[in-house]
Amino acid sequence: MTDAPVLLSLQNITKRFGALTANDGISLDLHRGEILALLGENGAGKTTLMNILFGHYVQDEGDVRVLGDGGLTALPPGSPGAALKAGIGMVHQHFTLAENLSGLANIRLGTEPLLSFGREGAARAKVQKIIAESGLDVDLDRRVADLTVGEKQRIEILKALYRDAKVLILDEPTAVLTPQEADGLFVVLRRLAANGLGVIFISHKLGEVLAVSHRILVLRGGKKAGELVTADADRRAIADLMVGKAVAAVVRTPASPGDVLLALENVSLHGASGRSLSGVDLKLRAGEVVGLAGVSGNGQSGIAGLISGLAVPTSGTMRLYGETVTRADPRALVANGVARMPEDRQHDGVVGTMSVADNIAIEEVRSAAFSKMGFLDRKAMRERATAAIAGYDVRCQGPDAEARLLSGGNVQKLILARVLERGPRVILANQPTRGLDVGAQAEVHRRILAARDRGAAVLVISEDLDELFALADRFVVVHAGELHDAGPSEGLDRGTIGLMMAGQSHARAEMAS
Amino acid sequence: MTIRLEPREDAGLGLKIGVSLAAGLVALLLVAIPVLFAGGSPLTAYGLMIQGAFGSMFAFSETLNRATPLILTGLACAVAFRAKLWNIGAEGQLYIGALAAVCIGSGLLQLPPALMIPTVMIAGFLAGGLMMVIPTVIKQRFGADEVVITLLLNFVVILFIQMLVEGPLKDPLSMGWPQSVPLLAEAKLPKLLPRLRMHWGLIVGLVAALVLWLMVRKTVLGFEIRAVGENKAAARFAGIPVDATMLKVALISGGLAGLAGVGEVAGVKGYLSSDLSPGFGYSGIVVAMLAGLSPIGTVIAALFVAAVFVGADSMSRATGISSYIADLVVALSLLCVLVGSFFLRFRVKWDRQSVVA
Ligand SMILES: Nc1ncnc2c1ncn2[C@@H]1O[C@H](COP(=O)(O)OP(=O)(O)OP(=O)(O)O)[C@@H](O)[C@H]1O
Ligand SMILES: [Mg+2]
C-alpha cells in the first residue's frame, strides 16, 4: 500500500486557539487508494485538523501539500476554494446541503455559473457514471429535505466526487447512520479506494476502524500519539494510544426492579412518518434499564418525544409516578426528576452562542437553584458549570466559553452533565454515547448504571446493539410504530433482536434464531 | 502576500464599538461626494451640521427632542430582533400608542397629572403592545410571516388615524385642520427645561434602555429571550415556553413603540394628526441595527441619527444643499454597519507564508 504515490501530505501543522493548542506539529501522509482512520479522544483536535486541511481554518504553522501536475504542491492556507480545486472533498459532521433543492441540484451547486440551463443532462450523466462506479445509489430528483440521513450523506459524497475529488474526508460519518447504512457506506469507501481515491475518516467506533481502514493515526491532546498499520493493530493497542491506558469495561450487575415510575399505556401518536406510534405499552421501573432496539425511523423519536415532554399521546395515557401527564411541558418533567437527552445534540441540545454555564442551567433557569425573583444567579450557574466541567471532563476553556466552540463529543458530555447531575428518577438516554470516545463511552455507561443502582428508571435508545447489551436489563423492540417486548436481556441473543427489528414477532424470532 | 478570512471566535466590545464608529465615519466620507456635486464644500456642510445639531443649547435640545422617539422605537426593534421576531411595524404601533393617549387623555378621565400621565403611558404601552401581539399570535397560529403583517399594518393604521382625525376625533376648534381634540393639560408630559421642547419622554426612553439592558443581562426573561432567538429548537427542548416568550417580546416591543407615540402627542404636539411621525418607526429599525441590537448602543445610535437629521435641516437652510443629505448619511451608515458586521464575524489575516512550489 505504501508504495502508492503520496496524494496528500500534512507537514508539522500547528493551530492555536488562544491559550489552547488544538493541533501541535502534526504530520501525516495519505497514499493513493488508502483508507486512513483518524482517531482520538473528544477534543483531541481531529475536526480542527480536517478543517485546516480543507481550508476552513488557517494553521499557525505548517503546510498542506497535495499531489498536482508538478508533484506535491503546498495549498494556500485558509482557502476552501483552493482545496476543492486541488481535489479535496469533505463531508462534514453536520451536512451542508440546501434542503429545498433536489439531490442533483445540490451536487451541481457551486460548480457551475448560476445561469447554466441545458447543461443538466451532462451533469446527470456524470453523476450517474459516478453512481455506477461507486455504488452510491440514491434518488437524484427527490428534495433533499425528504431524504434519510444516510441518503443525504450519499449526496454529500457524490458532491465531492462530482468535483473530481482525489481525497475524501469524512468527519464521523457513521455517528448518525444505522449499522446497516454504515455497512453500505464502507462497501462504497472500499470501492472508491480501490479506484484510487484516498480516504480519511474520523470515527470513535473501533470495530469499524479495524474492519475498514488500512492505517490508523491517533491524536492525543493535539499531538500525534502514534500511527499503526491496521493489520497489526487491536482494540487494546489503539485504546492505549488514545487515552494512554487501557479502558476498563463496565460490568452490569443484576437489577432489582422496583415500582413503575413511568408508563405508556396503549399510547398512539399521530405525527410525521417515523414519529407515529400505535398502541404502545411500556413500563419503566425503578432500578431497571430498558433497552429500546429498532431500525431508526420506526417510532423511536415518537417515544423520545413523549418522554421528553415535546408531545402528548393522541390517544392512550402516559403516567409519571402514577399521575397522568396531560400537557406537553418539558419544564414540568424536568422539575419532576426526568432527565432527557436529545437525539440531535447540536440542533436540540445546546444554544451555540450561549456559554457553557448558560447551557448547563438552561433547563432549570426558573428554578430556585439558578434564579431569585426573576433575576439570574450567575454565581450559582458558574459554580454548577465548573463542577460539571470537572466531573464530566468537558474539554473547554471554562464556564464562559461559547458552546459552539466545543468539539462534538464535548457537547454531548455537557448535556450529560446537565441532566445526570441532578440525580434524576427517570432517565431517557437517547443515543447517549453518540460521538463519544471509548473512554468517555465507558464513563457514561458507568454513570447510567450507577443511576440505575441508585433507583432510577432508565430507557436507553441506541442504534448500537453492543451498547444496548452492555446496559439493558430488559429489551423492547420498536417496529413500524409498534412496540414489542423481548424480555430480559439474559438469554437473549442478537439474532432474535435482529429479526424482531425486521418485524417478526418475539416467538417466531426466537424459534428462527 | 494574500488576504484571508477566518471565522472569529468572539468579537470584543471594543471592536464592536470601533466598527460602529468607523461605519459612521465612512458614511460621512462617502456623503461628501454628493455634497461636492451639489456645489457645497463637505467640510463647511459638516461643520454646519454639527453646529446645527450641537452648536447651542437650543440646537442640542432639538437633537435630544428628535432622539426621544428614536430611542424608544429603536429599543422596540432591538428587543424584537434579538428574539428573531421581525417587527417592522413600529410606525403603526407608535400611532396606536398615540391614539390610546388621546382617547384617554382628552377628557375621558379627569385625574391629577401624577396619575394621569402614568395612566396615559400605560394605555399607550398596552395599545402598542397589542398591535404587535396580534401579528405574533397570527404567526404562531397560522404561520403567517410577521414581516408582511406588521409592515402592511402600518398603512392600515395610518389610514385609520386619518379617518379618525377627519371624523369622530376631529377637533371642532381646529379650523378644518385634520387633527384630533387636544390632550388635557394634566395629560401632557412636562418640559425638561423652560422654553425648550425637550420633555420627560427622554427620561422615559433612557430608563427604558437601562431596564432593557438589565433585563437582557440579568433576568431569567432576558435569558429566555436570548435562547429563543438563538436556537428555538434547543430552547423548546430545554422547556422554555417559546410561544409565550415570543408574546412577551411582542408586548414589550410594541409597547415601547407605543410609548414613543405617547411621547410625541403628550410631550410635543398635544394632539394627534396623521403626520405625527416622519417615519420614526422605520428609523427605529436603522437605529437598532446601528446599535448592534444593544440597548445602550440604541441610545447612542438614536442620538447620532437625530443629530444628522437636525443638523442637516439647519445646514440646508444655511447652504441650500438639500436636507435629503441626512437620509443619505443614515442609509449609508446602515450599509457600512452591515459591511462592518462582517469584520465582527471574520478575522482578516494578512498572510505572509509564501506558497511552496
Ligand atoms: N474556533 C475555536 N475556538 C476555540 N476553541 C476551539 C475552536 N474550535 C475548536 N476548539 C477547541 O479545540 C479542541 C479540539 O477540537 P476538535 O473539534 O478538533 O476536537 P475533535 O477531536 O474533533 O473532538 P470530537 O471527537 O469531540 O469531535 C477542543 O478543545 C475545542 O474546544
Ligand atoms: Mg470532531
XYZ file of N, CA and C and ligand atoms in Angstrom, chain A residues 15 17-18 20-23 40-51 57 93 171-172 202 204 219 345 395-397 404-411 435-437, chain B residues 6-9, ligand 1:
166
model
N -1.982 24.553 15.280
C -3.081 25.520 15.331
C -3.405 25.837 16.783
N -5.838 28.089 19.500
C -6.982 28.961 19.769
C -6.697 29.627 21.100
N -6.249 30.841 21.088
C -5.881 31.484 22.343
C -4.809 30.656 23.031
N -5.072 27.600 23.977
C -5.180 26.177 23.700
C -4.490 25.818 22.378
N -3.645 24.802 22.418
C -3.044 24.328 21.171
C -3.838 23.116 20.708
N -4.677 23.323 19.696
C -5.579 22.254 19.270
C -4.852 21.241 18.390
N -3.883 21.713 17.615
C -3.032 20.823 16.812
C -1.592 21.234 17.059
N -9.012 9.557 18.124
C -8.543 10.348 19.261
C -9.695 10.690 20.167
N -9.354 11.053 21.389
C -10.381 11.418 22.353
C -11.175 12.620 21.877
N -12.293 12.872 22.534
C -13.071 14.070 22.231
C -12.236 15.307 22.546
N -12.126 16.163 21.557
C -11.340 17.372 21.774
C -9.863 17.184 21.462
N -9.500 16.025 20.893
C -8.088 15.781 20.602
C -7.599 16.640 19.437
N -8.526 17.154 18.627
C -8.120 18.030 17.536
C -8.349 17.465 16.144
N -9.150 16.417 16.049
C -9.373 15.770 14.759
C -10.102 16.693 13.778
N -11.243 17.236 14.243
C -12.028 18.094 13.361
C -11.232 19.337 12.981
N -10.489 19.869 13.942
C -9.671 21.043 13.666
C -8.673 20.747 12.546
N -8.015 19.588 12.637
C -7.014 19.230 11.634
C -7.659 19.127 10.250
N -8.835 18.521 10.192
C -9.512 18.375 8.903
C -9.974 19.740 8.373
N -10.365 20.609 9.301
C -10.777 21.947 8.879
C -9.609 22.744 8.302
N -9.962 26.647 8.446
C -9.130 27.359 9.416
C -7.765 27.595 8.797
N -19.331 16.820 9.696
C -20.109 16.170 10.739
C -21.575 16.600 10.613
N -15.945 13.306 8.370
C -15.852 13.544 9.809
C -16.986 12.805 10.517
N -16.643 11.777 11.238
C -17.605 10.922 11.954
C -18.813 10.566 11.084
N -12.931 9.912 10.219
C -12.835 10.038 11.665
C -13.906 9.168 12.276
N -15.164 7.061 16.208
C -14.895 6.618 17.576
C -15.187 5.142 17.739
N -4.550 10.751 17.527
C -4.189 12.043 18.120
C -4.493 11.998 19.607
N -27.896 16.581 19.261
C -27.400 17.474 20.317
C -27.145 18.885 19.807
N -14.024 19.176 27.872
C -12.835 19.944 27.498
C -13.259 21.271 26.877
N -13.049 22.344 27.609
C -13.385 23.661 27.090
C -12.583 24.690 27.864
N -12.704 25.941 27.448
C -11.869 26.959 28.082
C -12.463 27.486 29.380
N -20.711 26.667 21.094
C -20.450 26.287 19.703
C -18.971 26.003 19.463
N -18.106 26.433 20.383
C -16.684 26.191 20.194
C -16.250 24.834 20.737
N -17.165 24.112 21.389
C -16.809 22.802 21.916
C -16.780 21.769 20.794
N -15.937 20.759 20.956
C -15.934 19.675 19.972
C -17.204 18.860 20.152
N -17.555 18.085 19.103
C -18.817 17.350 19.106
C -19.026 16.524 20.370
N -18.039 15.739 20.722
C -18.177 14.875 21.880
C -18.305 15.654 23.173
N -17.666 16.787 23.229
C -17.742 17.578 24.458
C -19.099 18.234 24.633
N -19.781 18.520 23.529
C -21.162 18.999 23.638
C -22.013 17.911 24.280
N -20.891 9.804 19.256
C -19.790 10.751 19.104
C -18.825 10.795 20.274
N -18.999 9.920 21.255
C -18.063 9.942 22.379
C -16.903 8.986 22.126
N -15.731 9.339 22.651
C -14.595 8.440 22.513
C -14.764 7.253 23.460
N -10.986 34.371 8.249
C -11.145 33.226 9.123
C -12.266 33.542 10.102
N -13.141 32.579 10.370
C -14.221 32.875 11.319
C -13.624 33.284 12.667
N -14.234 34.278 13.271
C -13.711 34.800 14.521
C -14.469 34.150 15.671
N -13.769 33.839 16.752
C -14.442 33.190 17.879
C -15.442 34.158 18.502
N -12.932 28.054 16.849
C -12.476 27.584 18.025
N -12.181 28.434 19.030
C -11.714 27.970 20.216
N -11.517 26.673 20.503
C -11.801 25.777 19.547
C -12.302 26.178 18.272
N -12.504 25.067 17.519
C -12.145 24.028 18.301
N -11.717 24.449 19.521
C -11.206 23.591 20.606
O -10.168 22.793 20.086
C -10.187 21.481 20.651
C -10.196 20.452 19.553
O -11.476 20.450 18.934
P -11.888 19.472 17.756
O -13.248 19.882 17.325
O -10.814 19.429 16.739
O -11.963 18.075 18.517
P -12.280 16.622 17.944
O -11.034 15.840 18.045
O -12.923 16.721 16.619
O -13.300 16.078 19.051
P -14.683 15.233 18.903
O -14.301 13.802 18.864
O -15.386 15.517 20.202
O -15.417 15.728 17.715
C -11.408 21.452 21.563
O -10.981 21.634 22.887
C -12.254 22.625 21.123
O -12.967 23.158 22.203
